[in-house]
Coordinates of C-alpha atoms in Angstrom, one line a residue:
M1 CA 95.9 136.6 87.8
S2 CA 99.0 136.0 85.6
N3 CA 98.5 134.5 82.0
V4 CA 100.3 131.2 83.3
Q5 CA 97.8 131.0 86.2
K6 CA 95.0 131.6 83.7
T7 CA 96.3 128.9 81.3
V8 CA 96.6 126.3 84.3
A9 CA 93.2 127.1 85.6
V10 CA 91.7 126.6 82.1
L11 CA 93.6 123.4 81.7
L12 CA 92.5 122.1 85.2
A13 CA 89.0 122.8 84.2
V14 CA 89.4 120.8 80.9
I15 CA 90.6 117.7 83.0
A16 CA 87.7 118.2 85.2
V17 CA 85.2 118.1 82.6
V18 CA 87.0 115.2 80.7
L19 CA 86.9 113.2 84.0
G20 CA 83.4 114.3 84.7
L21 CA 82.1 113.1 81.4
T22 CA 84.2 109.9 81.6
I23 CA 82.4 108.9 85.0
Q24 CA 79.2 110.0 83.7
K25 CA 79.7 107.5 80.8
V26 CA 80.7 104.8 83.0
L27 CA 78.1 105.3 85.7
S28 CA 75.1 105.6 82.9
G29 CA 75.9 102.0 82.1
G30 CA 77.6 102.4 78.9
E31 CA 81.2 101.0 80.2
S32 CA 80.3 99.7 83.4
Q33 CA 79.3 96.7 85.8
A34 CA 77.9 98.9 88.3
K35 CA 76.9 97.5 91.7
P36 CA 75.5 99.8 94.3
A37 CA 77.9 99.0 97.1
Q38 CA 80.8 99.1 94.7
L39 CA 79.7 102.6 93.5
D40 CA 79.2 103.7 97.2
A41 CA 82.7 102.5 97.8
G42 CA 84.2 104.6 95.0
L43 CA 85.1 101.4 92.8
V44 CA 83.9 101.6 89.2
M45 CA 84.4 98.5 87.3
L46 CA 84.5 98.6 83.4
S47 CA 82.6 95.9 81.5
T48 CA 85.1 96.3 78.5
H49 CA 88.9 96.0 79.7
R50 CA 91.5 98.2 78.1
A51 CA 95.0 96.5 77.4
L52 CA 98.0 98.3 78.7
P53 CA 100.5 99.7 75.8
A54 CA 103.8 98.2 75.2
L55 CA 105.7 101.2 77.0
T56 CA 108.8 100.9 78.7
F57 CA 109.7 102.6 81.9
T58 CA 112.4 102.2 84.5
N59 CA 111.4 100.9 87.8
A60 CA 112.7 101.6 91.3
E61 CA 115.5 99.1 91.1
G62 CA 117.0 100.7 87.9
Q63 CA 115.7 98.2 85.5
P64 CA 113.5 98.5 82.5
Q65 CA 109.8 97.5 82.8
D66 CA 107.4 97.2 79.9
V67 CA 104.1 98.0 81.6
S68 CA 102.0 95.6 79.0
Q69 CA 104.0 92.8 81.0
L70 CA 102.6 93.8 84.3
T71 CA 100.6 90.6 84.7
G72 CA 99.9 87.9 87.3
K73 CA 98.3 90.0 90.0
W74 CA 96.2 93.2 90.6
R75 CA 97.8 96.2 90.3
L76 CA 96.6 99.6 91.8
V77 CA 98.1 102.3 89.8
F78 CA 98.6 105.9 90.9
F79 CA 100.1 108.7 89.1
G80 CA 102.0 111.1 91.3
Y81 CA 105.7 112.2 92.3
T82 CA 107.9 112.2 95.3
F83 CA 107.8 116.0 95.9
C84 CA 104.3 116.1 96.0
P85 CA 102.9 118.1 99.1
D86 CA 99.5 116.6 99.5
I87 CA 97.6 114.3 97.3
C88 CA 100.5 111.7 97.0
P89 CA 101.3 111.0 100.5
T90 CA 97.5 111.0 101.6
T91 CA 96.7 108.3 98.6
L92 CA 99.7 106.3 99.3
A93 CA 99.0 106.3 103.1
E94 CA 95.3 105.2 102.2
L95 CA 96.6 102.4 99.9
R96 CA 99.1 101.2 102.6
Q97 CA 95.9 101.1 105.2
L98 CA 93.8 99.2 102.5
Q99 CA 96.6 96.7 101.7
S100 CA 97.5 96.2 105.2
R101 CA 93.9 95.2 106.4
L102 CA 93.5 92.6 103.6
P103 CA 94.0 89.0 104.3
E104 CA 97.6 87.6 103.8
A105 CA 96.6 85.6 100.9
L106 CA 94.9 88.7 99.0
K107 CA 97.9 91.0 99.8
Q108 CA 99.9 88.5 97.9
R109 CA 97.6 89.1 94.9
M110 CA 98.0 92.8 94.8
Q111 CA 100.6 95.6 94.2
V112 CA 100.5 99.2 94.5
V113 CA 102.3 101.0 91.7
L114 CA 103.4 104.6 91.4
V115 CA 103.9 105.9 88.1
S116 CA 105.9 109.1 88.2
V117 CA 104.7 112.4 86.5
D118 CA 107.9 114.3 87.6
P119 CA 110.7 112.2 85.7
A120 CA 113.0 115.3 86.0
R121 CA 113.4 114.7 89.9
D122 CA 112.0 111.2 90.3
T123 CA 115.0 109.0 89.9
P124 CA 114.8 105.1 90.6
Q125 CA 116.6 105.6 93.7
Q126 CA 114.3 108.6 94.8
L127 CA 111.4 106.6 94.1
K128 CA 112.6 103.7 96.1
Q129 CA 113.2 105.5 99.0
Y130 CA 110.2 107.4 99.0
L131 CA 108.1 104.4 98.6
S132 CA 109.8 102.6 101.3
F133 CA 108.4 105.3 103.8
F134 CA 104.9 103.7 103.1
D135 CA 105.6 100.0 102.1
A136 CA 108.6 98.1 100.8
G137 CA 106.4 96.4 98.5
F138 CA 105.2 99.4 96.6
A139 CA 106.5 99.5 93.1
G140 CA 107.6 102.7 91.2
L141 CA 108.0 103.5 87.6
T142 CA 109.6 106.6 85.9
G143 CA 110.0 107.5 82.3
D144 CA 109.9 110.2 79.7
L145 CA 106.9 112.3 79.7
E146 CA 105.5 111.3 76.4
P147 CA 104.9 107.5 77.4
T148 CA 103.9 108.6 80.8
Q149 CA 101.2 110.8 79.1
E150 CA 100.2 107.9 76.8
L151 CA 99.7 105.5 79.7
A152 CA 97.8 108.0 81.8
T153 CA 95.5 108.7 78.8
V154 CA 94.9 104.9 78.5
L155 CA 94.2 104.5 82.0
G156 CA 91.9 107.6 82.1
I157 CA 94.1 109.7 84.8
P158 CA 95.5 112.7 83.0
F159 CA 97.7 115.3 84.5
I160 CA 99.6 118.6 83.4
P161 CA 103.4 118.3 82.9
A162 CA 105.0 121.0 85.3
D163 CA 107.3 123.9 84.0
T164 CA 110.4 122.5 85.2
S165 CA 112.3 125.7 84.9
K166 CA 110.9 127.0 88.2
P167 CA 112.0 126.4 91.6
N168 CA 110.1 124.2 93.8
Y169 CA 107.5 123.2 91.1
T170 CA 104.6 121.2 91.5
V171 CA 102.8 119.0 89.1
D172 CA 99.0 119.3 88.6
H173 CA 97.5 115.7 89.0
G174 CA 94.4 113.7 90.2
G175 CA 94.1 111.2 93.0
N176 CA 92.0 108.4 91.3
V177 CA 93.8 104.9 91.4
A178 CA 93.5 102.7 88.2
L179 CA 92.9 99.0 88.6
V180 CA 94.8 96.7 86.5
G181 CA 94.0 93.1 86.5
P182 CA 96.3 90.2 86.3
D183 CA 95.7 90.0 82.5
G184 CA 97.5 93.2 82.2
A185 CA 94.4 95.2 81.4
L186 CA 92.4 98.1 83.0
H187 CA 89.6 96.5 84.9
G188 CA 88.4 99.7 86.5
F189 CA 89.3 102.5 89.1
L190 CA 89.0 103.7 92.5
R191 CA 87.7 107.2 93.0
S192 CA 89.5 109.6 95.1
P193 CA 89.6 110.4 98.1
L194 CA 89.6 106.6 98.8
K195 CA 86.8 105.1 101.2
V196 CA 89.2 102.5 102.7
D197 CA 86.5 100.9 105.0
K198 CA 83.8 100.4 102.1
L199 CA 86.6 99.4 99.7
L200 CA 87.5 96.5 102.1
E201 CA 84.0 95.3 101.8
V202 CA 84.0 95.2 98.0
L203 CA 87.3 94.7 96.7
P204 CA 88.6 91.4 98.2
P205 CA 85.9 89.4 96.1
I206 CA 87.5 91.1 92.9
L207 CA 91.2 90.4 94.1
A208 CA 90.2 86.8 94.8
G209 CA 88.3 86.2 91.5
Q210 CA 91.2 85.7 89.1

């Protein structure tokens, strides 16, 4: 194993530990509003909501977007990238299935947002084309790595920036999805892999509640 591979392995282990401790803290009741059906569906709701920071990205239309202004509806925020070979297409397909099976009124109250962890390749045009393969209503955001990492930290979904000097590089990231409320604050998250059938039982009351 090369030094680079060892470093990546260590970083992945650290991320796994951090995520494990976070989930353990939530499930122990310190930050959660845990209900058995929600936990069984992989949905963790926080009792303390976290406001999104005022960070500006570029959306898939090429316009600036302050994430602290993402209000008015529920957002399912996923960190990924358009060249991802596995996690991203799988998770986005699951999110498309989840949204398509909701009642029409609830569909209008929810939006999927992909935040790129690969700004070197994910231009607004690239994001727009990629997301259109899943759903025209899916939104995309891209920006510098520093604000992207800050947002990922606030939402509790870390990733490891890629070595962009290598051809066909990949980015190490997780598949959890942050649940941001109409108030622009983090309310919880959906654990990966998504359990679409069970989420359809517990998510609608939340979407209809605000």
